[in-house]
PDB file of C-alpha atoms in Angstrom:
ATOM      1  CA  MET A   1     125.275 181.126  30.068  1.00 43.00           C
ATOM      2  CA  SER A   2     124.010 177.554  29.443  1.00 77.00           C
ATOM      3  CA  GLN A   3     120.499 176.701  27.800  1.00 91.00           C
ATOM      4  CA  LYS A   4     117.426 176.004  30.386  1.00 96.00           C
ATOM      5  CA  LEU A   5     116.612 172.406  30.191  1.00 98.00           C
ATOM      6  CA  MET A   6     112.941 171.272  29.771  1.00 98.00           C
ATOM      7  CA  ILE A   7     111.652 167.783  29.771  1.00 98.00           C
ATOM      8  CA  VAL A   8     108.396 166.933  27.946  1.00 97.00           C
ATOM      9  CA  MET A   9     106.808 163.532  28.287  1.00 95.00           C
ATOM     10  CA  GLY A  10     103.571 161.867  27.187  1.00 83.00           C
ATOM     11  CA  GLY A  11     104.019 160.957  23.305  1.00 85.00           C
ATOM     12  CA  LEU A  12     103.591 164.512  21.522  1.00 93.00           C
ATOM     13  CA  SER A  13     103.039 164.234  17.808  1.00 94.00           C
ATOM     14  CA  PRO A  14     105.646 165.707  15.573  1.00 95.00           C
ATOM     15  CA  ASP A  15     103.644 168.924  15.148  1.00 96.00           C
ATOM     16  CA  GLU A  16     102.866 169.460  18.840  1.00 97.00           C
ATOM     17  CA  GLN A  17     106.719 168.964  19.307  1.00 97.00           C
ATOM     18  CA  SER A  18     107.391 171.905  17.071  1.00 97.00           C
ATOM     19  CA  ARG A  19     105.044 174.026  18.815  1.00 97.00           C
ATOM     20  CA  VAL A  20     106.766 173.492  22.148  1.00 97.00           C
ATOM     21  CA  ARG A  21     110.048 174.033  20.748  1.00 97.00           C
ATOM     22  CA  GLU A  22     108.933 177.182  18.965  1.00 97.00           C
ATOM     23  CA  ALA A  23     107.305 178.502  22.007  1.00 97.00           C
ATOM     24  CA  ALA A  24     110.464 177.704  24.003  1.00 97.00           C
ATOM     25  CA  ALA A  25     112.961 179.389  21.727  1.00 95.00           C
ATOM     26  CA  GLY A  26     116.253 179.417  23.453  1.00 95.00           C
ATOM     27  CA  TRP A  27     115.727 176.435  25.663  1.00 97.00           C
ATOM     28  CA  ASP A  28     117.075 172.899  25.635  1.00 97.00           C
ATOM     29  CA  VAL A  29     114.115 170.763  24.966  1.00 97.00           C
ATOM     30  CA  ARG A  30     114.155 167.112  25.593  1.00 97.00           C
ATOM     31  CA  PHE A  31     111.111 164.954  24.442  1.00 96.00           C
ATOM     32  CA  GLY A  32     110.987 161.096  25.410  1.00 95.00           C
ATOM     33  CA  LYS A  33     109.122 158.514  27.585  1.00 92.00           C
ATOM     34  CA  VAL A  34     109.889 158.091  31.084  1.00 92.00           C
ATOM     35  CA  LYS A  35     112.021 154.982  30.723  1.00 90.00           C
ATOM     36  CA  GLU A  36     113.897 156.570  27.873  1.00 91.00           C
ATOM     37  CA  LEU A  37     115.270 159.554  29.710  1.00 95.00           C
ATOM     38  CA  ASP A  38     118.285 159.441  32.058  1.00 94.00           C
ATOM     39  CA  SER A  39     117.160 160.306  35.485  1.00 94.00           C
ATOM     40  CA  GLN A  40     120.179 162.669  36.323  1.00 94.00           C
ATOM     41  CA  LEU A  41     118.327 164.860  33.507  1.00 96.00           C
ATOM     42  CA  PHE A  42     115.964 165.675  35.909  1.00 98.00           C
ATOM     43  CA  ARG A  43     118.463 167.357  38.235  1.00 97.00           C
ATOM     44  CA  GLU A  44     119.152 170.105  35.566  1.00 97.00           C
ATOM     45  CA  ALA A  45     115.623 170.497  34.437  1.00 98.00           C
ATOM     46  CA  GLU A  46     113.746 173.753  35.341  1.00 98.00           C
ATOM     47  CA  VAL A  47     110.244 172.618  33.671  1.00 98.00           C
ATOM     48  CA  VAL A  48     108.982 169.013  33.433  1.00 98.00           C
ATOM     49  CA  VAL A  49     106.111 168.015  31.272  1.00 98.00           C
ATOM     50  CA  GLY A  50     104.407 164.810  32.787  1.00 96.00           C
ATOM     51  CA  TRP A  51     105.363 162.548  35.681  1.00 96.00           C
ATOM     52  CA  SER A  52     108.536 160.441  36.311  1.00 96.00           C
ATOM     53  CA  PRO A  53     109.802 158.746  39.313  1.00 96.00           C
ATOM     54  CA  ALA A  54     112.923 160.610  38.661  1.00 97.00           C
ATOM     55  CA  ILE A  55     111.091 163.853  39.493  1.00 97.00           C
ATOM     56  CA  GLU A  56     111.063 162.846  43.147  1.00 97.00           C
ATOM     57  CA  THR A  57     114.236 161.042  43.339  1.00 96.00           C
ATOM     58  CA  ASP A  58     116.536 163.558  41.465  1.00 97.00           C
ATOM     59  CA  GLY A  59     114.372 166.405  40.356  1.00 97.00           C
ATOM     60  CA  LEU A  60     113.669 167.381  44.307  1.00 97.00           C
ATOM     61  CA  LEU A  61     117.291 167.121  45.519  1.00 97.00           C
ATOM     62  CA  PRO A  62     118.634 170.304  47.508  1.00 96.00           C
ATOM     63  CA  ASP A  63     120.586 171.380  44.192  1.00 96.00           C
ATOM     64  CA  SER A  64     118.086 170.538  41.608  1.00 97.00           C
ATOM     65  CA  LYS A  65     116.701 173.381  39.349  1.00 97.00           C
ATOM     66  CA  LEU A  66     113.230 172.152  39.207  1.00 98.00           C
ATOM     67  CA  ARG A  67     110.825 175.019  39.497  1.00 98.00           C
ATOM     68  CA  TRP A  68     107.553 173.642  37.713  1.00 98.00           C
ATOM     69  CA  VAL A  69     105.803 170.606  36.750  1.00 98.00           C
ATOM     70  CA  GLN A  70     102.811 170.351  34.351  1.00 98.00           C
ATOM     71  CA  ALA A  71     100.911 167.236  35.236  1.00 96.00           C
ATOM     72  CA  TRP A  72      99.708 165.121  32.312  1.00 94.00           C
ATOM     73  CA  SER A  73      96.326 164.306  34.319  1.00 91.00           C
ATOM     74  CA  ALA A  74      93.829 166.344  36.150  1.00 88.00           C
ATOM     75  CA  GLY A  75      94.330 164.279  39.454  1.00 86.00           C
ATOM     76  CA  VAL A  76      97.377 164.793  41.521  1.00 91.00           C
ATOM     77  CA  ASP A  77      96.598 163.201  44.876  1.00 87.00           C
ATOM     78  CA  LYS A  78      99.005 160.384  44.095  1.00 89.00           C
ATOM     79  CA  LEU A  79     101.834 162.973  43.608  1.00 95.00           C
ATOM     80  CA  PRO A  80     104.365 163.718  46.421  1.00 96.00           C
ATOM     81  CA  LEU A  81     102.629 166.895  46.964  1.00 96.00           C
ATOM     82  CA  ALA A  82     104.419 167.631  50.340  1.00 96.00           C
ATOM     83  CA  LYS A  83     107.832 167.376  48.946  1.00 97.00           C
ATOM     84  CA  LEU A  84     106.846 169.558  45.844  1.00 98.00           C
ATOM     85  CA  GLU A  85     105.508 172.136  48.177  1.00 97.00           C
ATOM     86  CA  ALA A  86     108.561 171.985  50.439  1.00 97.00           C
ATOM     87  CA  LYS A  87     111.275 172.199  47.361  1.00 97.00           C
ATOM     88  CA  GLY A  88     109.081 175.341  46.107  1.00 97.00           C
ATOM     89  CA  VAL A  89     108.155 173.666  42.851  1.00 98.00           C
ATOM     90  CA  MET A  90     104.862 174.925  41.091  1.00 98.00           C
ATOM     91  CA  LEU A  91     102.462 172.316  39.945  1.00 98.00           C
ATOM     92  CA  THR A  92      99.670 172.712  37.350  1.00 98.00           C
ATOM     93  CA  ASP A  93      97.325 169.763  36.688  1.00 96.00           C
ATOM     94  CA  ALA A  94      95.653 169.033  33.291  1.00 94.00           C
ATOM     95  CA  SER A  95      92.135 170.113  34.601  1.00 90.00           C
ATOM     96  CA  GLY A  96      89.955 171.302  31.680  1.00 91.00           C
ATOM     97  CA  VAL A  97      91.056 168.517  29.074  1.00 94.00           C
ATOM     98  CA  HIS A  98      88.738 166.252  30.344  1.00 95.00           C
ATOM     99  CA  PRO A  99      85.067 167.476  30.103  1.00 96.00           C
ATOM    100  CA  PRO A 100      83.816 165.997  26.812  1.00 97.00           C
ATOM    101  CA  GLN A 101      84.883 162.530  27.088  1.00 97.00           C
ATOM    102  CA  VAL A 102      84.359 162.151  30.904  1.00 97.00           C
ATOM    103  CA  SER A 103      80.903 163.756  30.814  1.00 98.00           C
ATOM    104  CA  GLU A 104      79.996 161.661  27.643  1.00 98.00           C
ATOM    105  CA  THR A 105      81.296 158.315  29.613  1.00 98.00           C
ATOM    106  CA  ALA A 106      79.001 159.529  32.669  1.00 98.00           C
ATOM    107  CA  LEU A 107      76.078 159.920  30.045  1.00 98.00           C
ATOM    108  CA  ALA A 108      76.698 156.537  27.998  1.00 98.00           C
ATOM    109  CA  MET A 109      76.323 154.596  31.700  1.00 98.00           C
ATOM    110  CA  MET A 110      73.206 156.602  32.471  1.00 98.00           C
ATOM    111  CA  LEU A 111      72.026 155.714  29.037  1.00 98.00           C
ATOM    112  CA  GLY A 112      73.169 152.228  29.276  1.00 97.00           C
ATOM    113  CA  PHE A 113      71.056 151.503  32.318  1.00 97.00           C
ATOM    114  CA  THR A 114      67.916 153.331  31.494  1.00 97.00           C
ATOM    115  CA  ARG A 115      68.082 151.603  27.956  1.00 97.00           C
ATOM    116  CA  HIS A 116      69.426 148.217  29.187  1.00 96.00           C
ATOM    117  CA  ILE A 117      72.106 148.154  27.048  1.00 96.00           C
ATOM    118  CA  HIS A 118      74.582 146.458  29.543  1.00 94.00           C
ATOM    119  CA  THR A 119      72.146 143.569  29.807  1.00 94.00           C
ATOM    120  CA  ALA A 120      71.746 143.427  26.135  1.00 95.00           C
ATOM    121  CA  VAL A 121      75.439 143.172  25.716  1.00 95.00           C
ATOM    122  CA  ARG A 122      75.928 140.360  28.230  1.00 94.00           C
ATOM    123  CA  ASN A 123      72.810 138.442  26.417  1.00 95.00           C
ATOM    124  CA  GLN A 124      74.643 138.910  23.097  1.00 96.00           C
ATOM    125  CA  GLU A 125      77.741 136.925  24.372  1.00 94.00           C
ATOM    126  CA  LYS A 126      75.043 134.214  25.439  1.00 95.00           C
ATOM    127  CA  ARG A 127      73.186 134.509  21.774  1.00 97.00           C
ATOM    128  CA  LEU A 128      70.196 135.275  23.969  1.00 96.00           C
ATOM    129  CA  TRP A 129      67.374 137.130  22.445  1.00 97.00           C
ATOM    130  CA  ASN A 130      65.637 138.388  25.327  1.00 95.00           C
ATOM    131  CA  PRO A 131      63.465 141.653  25.026  1.00 94.00           C
ATOM    132  CA  LYS A 132      62.006 141.720  28.587  1.00 91.00           C
ATOM    133  CA  GLY A 133      63.029 144.466  30.931  1.00 87.00           C
ATOM    134  CA  ASN A 134      61.775 147.448  32.784  1.00 90.00           C
ATOM    135  CA  PHE A 135      62.958 150.100  30.354  1.00 95.00           C
ATOM    136  CA  GLY A 136      63.122 153.727  31.383  1.00 95.00           C
ATOM    137  CA  GLU A 137      64.235 156.847  30.017  1.00 96.00           C
ATOM    138  CA  ILE A 138      66.758 159.870  31.373  1.00 97.00           C
ATOM    139  CA  HIS A 139      64.153 162.415  30.211  1.00 97.00           C
ATOM    140  CA  HIS A 140      62.862 164.852  32.755  1.00 96.00           C
ATOM    141  CA  LYS A 141      64.846 163.024  35.461  1.00 98.00           C
ATOM    142  CA  THR A 142      67.048 164.119  38.162  1.00 98.00           C
ATOM    143  CA  ILE A 143      70.754 164.267  38.020  1.00 98.00           C
ATOM    144  CA  GLY A 144      72.792 165.098  41.207  1.00 98.00           C
ATOM    145  CA  ILE A 145      76.176 166.210  40.197  1.00 98.00           C
ATOM    146  CA  ILE A 146      78.606 166.115  43.037  1.00 98.00           C
ATOM    147  CA  GLY A 147      81.630 168.196  41.930  1.00 96.00           C
ATOM    148  CA  ALA A 148      80.561 170.996  39.995  1.00 94.00           C
ATOM    149  CA  GLY A 149      83.551 171.923  38.290  1.00 91.00           C
ATOM    150  CA  GLU A 150      84.427 172.037  34.471  1.00 92.00           C
ATOM    151  CA  ILE A 151      83.686 168.316  34.143  1.00 95.00           C
ATOM    152  CA  GLY A 152      80.232 168.753  35.919  1.00 96.00           C
ATOM    153  CA  SER A 153      79.139 172.041  34.172  1.00 96.00           C
ATOM    154  CA  GLU A 154      79.779 170.164  30.838  1.00 97.00           C
ATOM    155  CA  LEU A 155      77.515 166.940  32.156  1.00 98.00           C
ATOM    156  CA  ALA A 156      75.103 169.502  33.244  1.00 98.00           C
ATOM    157  CA  ARG A 157      74.743 170.983  29.975  1.00 98.00           C
ATOM    158  CA  LEU A 158      74.444 167.695  28.223  1.00 98.00           C
ATOM    159  CA  ALA A 159      72.006 166.600  30.938  1.00 98.00           C
ATOM    160  CA  ARG A 160      69.840 169.599  30.122  1.00 98.00           C
ATOM    161  CA  ALA A 161      69.762 168.523  26.772  1.00 97.00           C
ATOM    162  CA  PHE A 162      67.746 165.650  27.763  1.00 98.00           C
ATOM    163  CA  GLY A 163      65.481 167.854  29.659  1.00 98.00           C
ATOM    164  CA  MET A 164      66.790 166.501  32.839  1.00 98.00           C
ATOM    165  CA  LYS A 165      66.580 168.668  36.179  1.00 98.00           C
ATOM    166  CA  THR A 166      70.340 169.424  37.193  1.00 98.00           C
ATOM    167  CA  LEU A 167      71.474 169.790  40.787  1.00 98.00           C
ATOM    168  CA  GLY A 168      74.962 170.309  41.777  1.00 98.00           C
ATOM    169  CA  VAL A 169      77.323 170.148  44.924  1.00 98.00           C
ATOM    170  CA  ARG A 170      80.653 172.193  45.317  1.00 95.00           C
ATOM    171  CA  ARG A 171      82.372 173.196  48.060  1.00 92.00           C
ATOM    172  CA  SER A 172      81.404 177.153  47.746  1.00 92.00           C
ATOM    173  CA  GLY A 173      77.772 176.539  46.825  1.00 94.00           C
ATOM    174  CA  ARG A 174      78.307 179.292  44.237  1.00 94.00           C
ATOM    175  CA  PRO A 175      75.721 178.980  41.034  1.00 94.00           C
ATOM    176  CA  ALA A 176      77.137 177.509  37.861  1.00 93.00           C
ATOM    177  CA  ASP A 177      76.022 177.545  34.436  1.00 91.00           C
ATOM    178  CA  GLY A 178      73.982 174.325  33.573  1.00 95.00           C
ATOM    179  CA  PHE A 179      72.760 173.800  36.957  1.00 98.00           C
ATOM    180  CA  ASP A 180      69.014 174.536  38.312  1.00 98.00           C
ATOM    181  CA  HIS A 181      70.216 174.684  41.847  1.00 98.00           C
ATOM    182  CA  MET A 182      73.654 174.601  43.282  1.00 98.00           C
ATOM    183  CA  TYR A 183      74.316 173.371  47.061  1.00 98.00           C
ATOM    184  CA  SER A 184      77.445 173.351  49.296  1.00 97.00           C
ATOM    185  CA  MET A 185      78.625 170.073  50.825  1.00 96.00           C
ATOM    186  CA  SER A 186      76.087 170.757  53.571  1.00 96.00           C
ATOM    187  CA  GLY A 187      73.189 170.119  51.066  1.00 97.00           C
ATOM    188  CA  LEU A 188      74.816 166.818  49.751  1.00 98.00           C
ATOM    189  CA  HIS A 189      71.848 164.875  51.794  1.00 97.00           C
ATOM    190  CA  ASP A 190      69.339 166.936  49.895  1.00 98.00           C
ATOM    191  CA  VAL A 191      70.869 166.189  46.224  1.00 98.00           C
ATOM    192  CA  LEU A 192      71.445 162.455  47.293  1.00 98.00           C
ATOM    193  CA  ALA A 193      67.648 162.319  48.227  1.00 98.00           C
ATOM    194  CA  ALA A 194      66.264 164.227  45.069  1.00 98.00           C
ATOM    195  CA  SER A 195      68.156 162.684  42.517  1.00 98.00           C
ATOM    196  CA  ASP A 196      67.382 159.728  40.079  1.00 98.00           C
ATOM    197  CA  PHE A 197      71.277 159.651  38.827  1.00 98.00           C
ATOM    198  CA  VAL A 198      73.928 160.726  41.625  1.00 98.00           C
ATOM    199  CA  VAL A 199      77.302 161.191  39.818  1.00 98.00           C
ATOM    200  CA  ASN A 200      80.604 161.650  41.545  1.00 98.00           C
ATOM    201  CA  ILE A 201      83.369 163.812  40.236  1.00 97.00           C
ATOM    202  CA  LEU A 202      85.103 165.319  42.990  1.00 95.00           C
ATOM    203  CA  PRO A 203      88.510 165.248  43.668  1.00 91.00           C
ATOM    204  CA  LEU A 204      90.192 163.013  46.155  1.00 91.00           C
ATOM    205  CA  THR A 205      91.183 164.890  49.772  1.00 90.00           C
ATOM    206  CA  ALA A 206      90.747 164.052  53.168  1.00 90.00           C
ATOM    207  CA  GLU A 207      87.153 165.457  53.076  1.00 93.00           C
ATOM    208  CA  THR A 208      85.753 163.132  50.308  1.00 95.00           C
ATOM    209  CA  THR A 209      87.693 159.977  51.237  1.00 96.00           C
ATOM    210  CA  GLY A 210      85.052 157.392  52.048  1.00 98.00           C
ATOM    211  CA  LEU A 211      82.080 160.261  51.345  1.00 98.00           C
ATOM    212  CA  PHE A 212      80.103 157.677  49.551  1.00 98.00           C
ATOM    213  CA  ASN A 213      79.086 155.047  52.268  1.00 98.00           C
ATOM    214  CA  ALA A 214      76.378 153.104  53.755  1.00 98.00           C
ATOM    215  CA  SER A 215      74.937 156.323  55.026  1.00 98.00           C
ATOM    216  CA  ALA A 216      75.098 157.917  51.843  1.00 98.00           C
ATOM    217  CA  PHE A 217      73.641 155.038  49.822  1.00 98.00           C
ATOM    218  CA  ALA A 218      70.832 155.173  52.314  1.00 98.00           C
ATOM    219  CA  GLN A 219      69.995 158.552  51.420  1.00 98.00           C
ATOM    220  CA  MET A 220      69.383 157.641  47.925  1.00 98.00           C
ATOM    221  CA  LYS A 221      66.192 156.572  46.240  1.00 98.00           C
ATOM    222  CA  PRO A 222      66.041 152.555  45.595  1.00 98.00           C
ATOM    223  CA  SER A 223      65.489 153.610  42.015  1.00 98.00           C
ATOM    224  CA  ALA A 224      68.569 155.710  41.624  1.00 98.00           C
ATOM    225  CA  PHE A 225      71.827 154.964  39.818  1.00 98.00           C
ATOM    226  CA  PHE A 226      75.532 156.094  41.370  1.00 98.00           C
ATOM    227  CA  VAL A 227      78.021 156.675  38.917  1.00 98.00           C
ATOM    228  CA  ASN A 228      81.568 157.272  39.786  1.00 98.00           C
ATOM    229  CA  ILE A 229      83.890 158.967  37.322  1.00 97.00           C
ATOM    230  CA  GLY A 230      85.817 160.617  40.187  1.00 96.00           C
ATOM    231  CA  ARG A 231      88.084 158.913  42.399  1.00 95.00           C
ATOM    232  CA  GLY A 232      88.037 155.343  43.768  1.00 97.00           C
ATOM    233  CA  PRO A 233      88.656 155.891  47.226  1.00 97.00           C
ATOM    234  CA  SER A 234      85.800 158.421  47.580  1.00 97.00           C
ATOM    235  CA  VAL A 235      83.521 155.337  47.738  1.00 98.00           C
ATOM    236  CA  VAL A 236      83.487 152.645  50.693  1.00 98.00           C
ATOM    237  CA  THR A 237      83.389 149.751  48.260  1.00 98.00           C
ATOM    238  CA  ASP A 238      81.956 147.278  50.623  1.00 98.00           C
ATOM    239  CA  ASP A 239      79.260 149.486  51.434  1.00 98.00           C
ATOM    240  CA  LEU A 240      78.460 150.016  47.783  1.00 98.00           C
ATOM    241  CA  VAL A 241      78.286 146.300  47.292  1.00 98.00           C
ATOM    242  CA  GLN A 242      76.083 145.822  50.076  1.00 98.00           C
ATOM    243  CA  ALA A 243      73.998 148.735  48.777  1.00 98.00           C
ATOM    244  CA  LEU A 244      73.669 147.067  45.349  1.00 98.00           C
ATOM    245  CA  ARG A 245      72.883 143.544  46.838  1.00 98.00           C
ATOM    246  CA  ASP A 246      70.118 144.853  49.123  1.00 98.00           C
ATOM    247  CA  GLY A 247      68.496 146.840  46.487  1.00 98.00           C
ATOM    248  CA  VAL A 248      69.135 150.182  48.479  1.00 98.00           C
ATOM    249  CA  ILE A 249      70.071 151.391  45.079  1.00 98.00           C
ATOM    250  CA  ALA A 250      69.432 150.249  41.594  1.00 98.00           C
ATOM    251  CA  GLY A 251      72.659 150.044  40.209  1.00 98.00           C
ATOM    252  CA  ALA A 252      76.531 151.885  39.650  1.00 98.00           C
ATOM    253  CA  GLY A 253      78.569 152.914  36.849  1.00 98.00           C
ATOM    254  CA  LEU A 254      82.095 152.994  37.841  1.00 98.00           C
ATOM    255  CA  ASP A 255      85.170 154.016  35.884  1.00 98.00           C
ATOM    256  CA  VAL A 256      87.367 153.917  39.337  1.00 98.00           C
ATOM    257  CA  THR A 257      87.478 151.700  41.965  1.00 98.00           C
ATOM    258  CA  GLU A 258      88.955 151.077  45.324  1.00 97.00           C
ATOM    259  CA  PRO A 259      91.002 148.916  44.949  1.00 96.00           C
ATOM    260  CA  GLU A 260      92.116 149.468  41.396  1.00 96.00           C
ATOM    261  CA  PRO A 261      92.181 147.301  39.545  1.00 95.00           C
ATOM    262  CA  LEU A 262      89.465 145.090  41.231  1.00 96.00           C
ATOM    263  CA  PRO A 263      91.045 141.744  42.057  1.00 96.00           C
ATOM    264  CA  GLU A 264      89.529 138.981  39.792  1.00 96.00           C
ATOM    265  CA  ASN A 265      87.236 137.662  42.301  1.00 97.00           C
ATOM    266  CA  HIS A 266      85.698 140.792  43.492  1.00 98.00           C
ATOM    267  CA  PRO A 267      81.978 140.607  43.604  1.00 98.00           C
ATOM    268  CA  LEU A 268      81.474 143.785  41.485  1.00 98.00           C
ATOM    269  CA  TRP A 269      82.694 142.019  38.364  1.00 97.00           C
ATOM    270  CA  GLU A 270      79.664 139.814  38.290  1.00 95.00           C
ATOM    271  CA  MET A 271      76.693 141.872  39.472  1.00 97.00           C
ATOM    272  CA  ASP A 272      74.071 142.515  36.590  1.00 95.00           C
ATOM    273  CA  ASN A 273      73.293 145.734  37.979  1.00 97.00           C
ATOM    274  CA  VAL A 274      76.989 147.218  37.561  1.00 98.00           C
ATOM    275  CA  ILE A 275      78.745 148.490  34.746  1.00 98.00           C
ATOM    276  CA  LEU A 276      82.486 148.640  34.934  1.00 98.00           C
ATOM    277  CA  THR A 277      85.067 150.607  32.600  1.00 98.00           C
ATOM    278  CA  PRO A 278      88.616 150.245  33.531  1.00 97.00           C
ATOM    279  CA  HIS A 279      89.690 153.851  34.266  1.00 96.00           C
ATOM    280  CA  THR A 280      89.309 155.066  30.718  1.00 97.00           C
ATOM    281  CA  ALA A 281      86.664 157.900  31.053  1.00 97.00           C
ATOM    282  CA  GLY A 282      89.377 160.407  30.608  1.00 95.00           C
ATOM    283  CA  GLN A 283      91.100 158.765  27.540  1.00 94.00           C
ATOM    284  CA  THR A 284      90.443 160.334  24.217  1.00 95.00           C
ATOM    285  CA  ASP A 285      92.250 160.618  20.797  1.00 94.00           C
ATOM    286  CA  ARG A 286      92.496 164.613  21.731  1.00 95.00           C
ATOM    287  CA  TYR A 287      94.222 164.394  24.972  1.00 95.00           C
ATOM    288  CA  SER A 288      97.619 165.193  23.652  1.00 94.00           C
ATOM    289  CA  GLU A 289      96.257 168.207  21.668  1.00 95.00           C
ATOM    290  CA  ARG A 290      94.621 169.373  24.674  1.00 95.00           C
ATOM    291  CA  VAL A 291      97.149 169.155  27.292  1.00 96.00           C
ATOM    292  CA  THR A 292      99.666 170.585  24.739  1.00 96.00           C
ATOM    293  CA  ALA A 293      97.446 173.392  24.403  1.00 96.00           C
ATOM    294  CA  LEU A 294      97.044 173.937  28.171  1.00 97.00           C
ATOM    295  CA  PHE A 295     100.812 173.717  28.424  1.00 97.00           C
ATOM    296  CA  LEU A 296     101.743 176.275  25.683  1.00 98.00           C
ATOM    297  CA  ARG A 297      99.438 178.953  27.589  1.00 97.00           C
ATOM    298  CA  ASN A 298     101.350 178.372  30.690  1.00 98.00           C
ATOM    299  CA  LEU A 299     104.331 178.108  29.232  1.00 98.00           C
ATOM    300  CA  ALA A 300     103.863 181.640  27.722  1.00 97.00           C
ATOM    301  CA  ALA A 301     102.666 183.041  31.122  1.00 98.00           C
ATOM    302  CA  TYR A 302     105.810 181.422  32.596  1.00 98.00           C
ATOM    303  CA  ILE A 303     108.416 182.846  30.366  1.00 97.00           C
ATOM    304  CA  GLN A 304     106.843 186.232  30.623  1.00 96.00           C
ATOM    305  CA  ASP A 305     106.100 186.235  34.427  1.00 96.00           C
ATOM    306  CA  GLY A 306     108.076 183.267  35.996  1.00 96.00           C
ATOM    307  CA  ARG A 307     104.580 181.685  36.885  1.00 96.00           C
ATOM    308  CA  PRO A 308     102.013 179.541  35.022  1.00 97.00           C
ATOM    309  CA  ASP A 309      98.394 181.160  35.041  1.00 94.00           C
ATOM    310  CA  LYS A 310      96.245 178.420  34.819  1.00 95.00           C
ATOM    311  CA  ASN A 311      95.415 175.250  37.030  1.00 95.00           C
ATOM    312  CA  LEU A 312      98.084 176.023  39.464  1.00 96.00           C
ATOM    313  CA  VAL A 313      97.493 173.402  42.278  1.00 95.00           C
ATOM    314  CA  ASP A 314      96.864 174.551  45.820  1.00 94.00           C
ATOM    315  CA  TYR A 315      98.728 172.421  48.084  1.00 93.00           C
ATOM    316  CA  ARG A 316      96.718 173.344  50.987  1.00 88.00           C
ATOM    317  CA  ALA A 317      93.515 171.716  49.367  1.00 84.00           C
ATOM    318  CA  ASN A 318      95.379 169.022  47.308  1.00 81.00           C
ATOM    319  CA  TYR A 319      94.030 170.182  43.879  1.00 83.00           C
TER     320      TYR A 319
END
């Protein structure tokens, strides 16, 4: 009987590759970058780590052998979910590898605004020494975390270290560690109104697309800051720009935008009350290490039971 084929993308280190080979004893394991791999390999692969267009063109053919895809990212909204489901392919995401770096990005933006670090950096480029400003603190302020999953829980834990009051919103409304109060989506209005910082970490679904619009920003305090480390399309960008211009909210920290990347002439680039990062909140020098550990756990379950046991995507919910 021929060996089962596994394709692993993502630039694993030699040590990480060795660990995968050891865990997949008896398998034909192929490592490589997307452009290095023959697309026809995806017709024979049973397991794929990462994503390549060849998964859709070759891996989902009627006679292909694909059974499981381990995504390299937490967000899977841009993948052909309906086609994967129709083929009966199990999809697992990389949820759980992002809490440290993404929560640190949100915290950095919050601190940047209150301590005017963004203003100081702009003044540094102009060689301008200007100590003026309305400096604040995040200590004892209220943070509203919209999307209280693993990243949200880590951010809540860090916020508590600053003495912040932590409010959370999640679909179930169930309590979670690190939060003083938890709400279901029906309580979003109350959280927006009470928070000094609103941090969006929601996945992109039909329910969350355009959730942060003119009405939502109008519910926030004029002194509040909006931070988006979730998904760009969850925000109506024109409404956000208008809210920033009119002083409806004090500022916005954006790691994701809609569209992405922003056009060169987009007004967000030049707004003094905006901090932009180019969708890098999830990046870290430990990313490959964490995804490999997650995959190895899932691989052990898959080999034993024919099914990964962590982060299996619910195609009905799109995450």
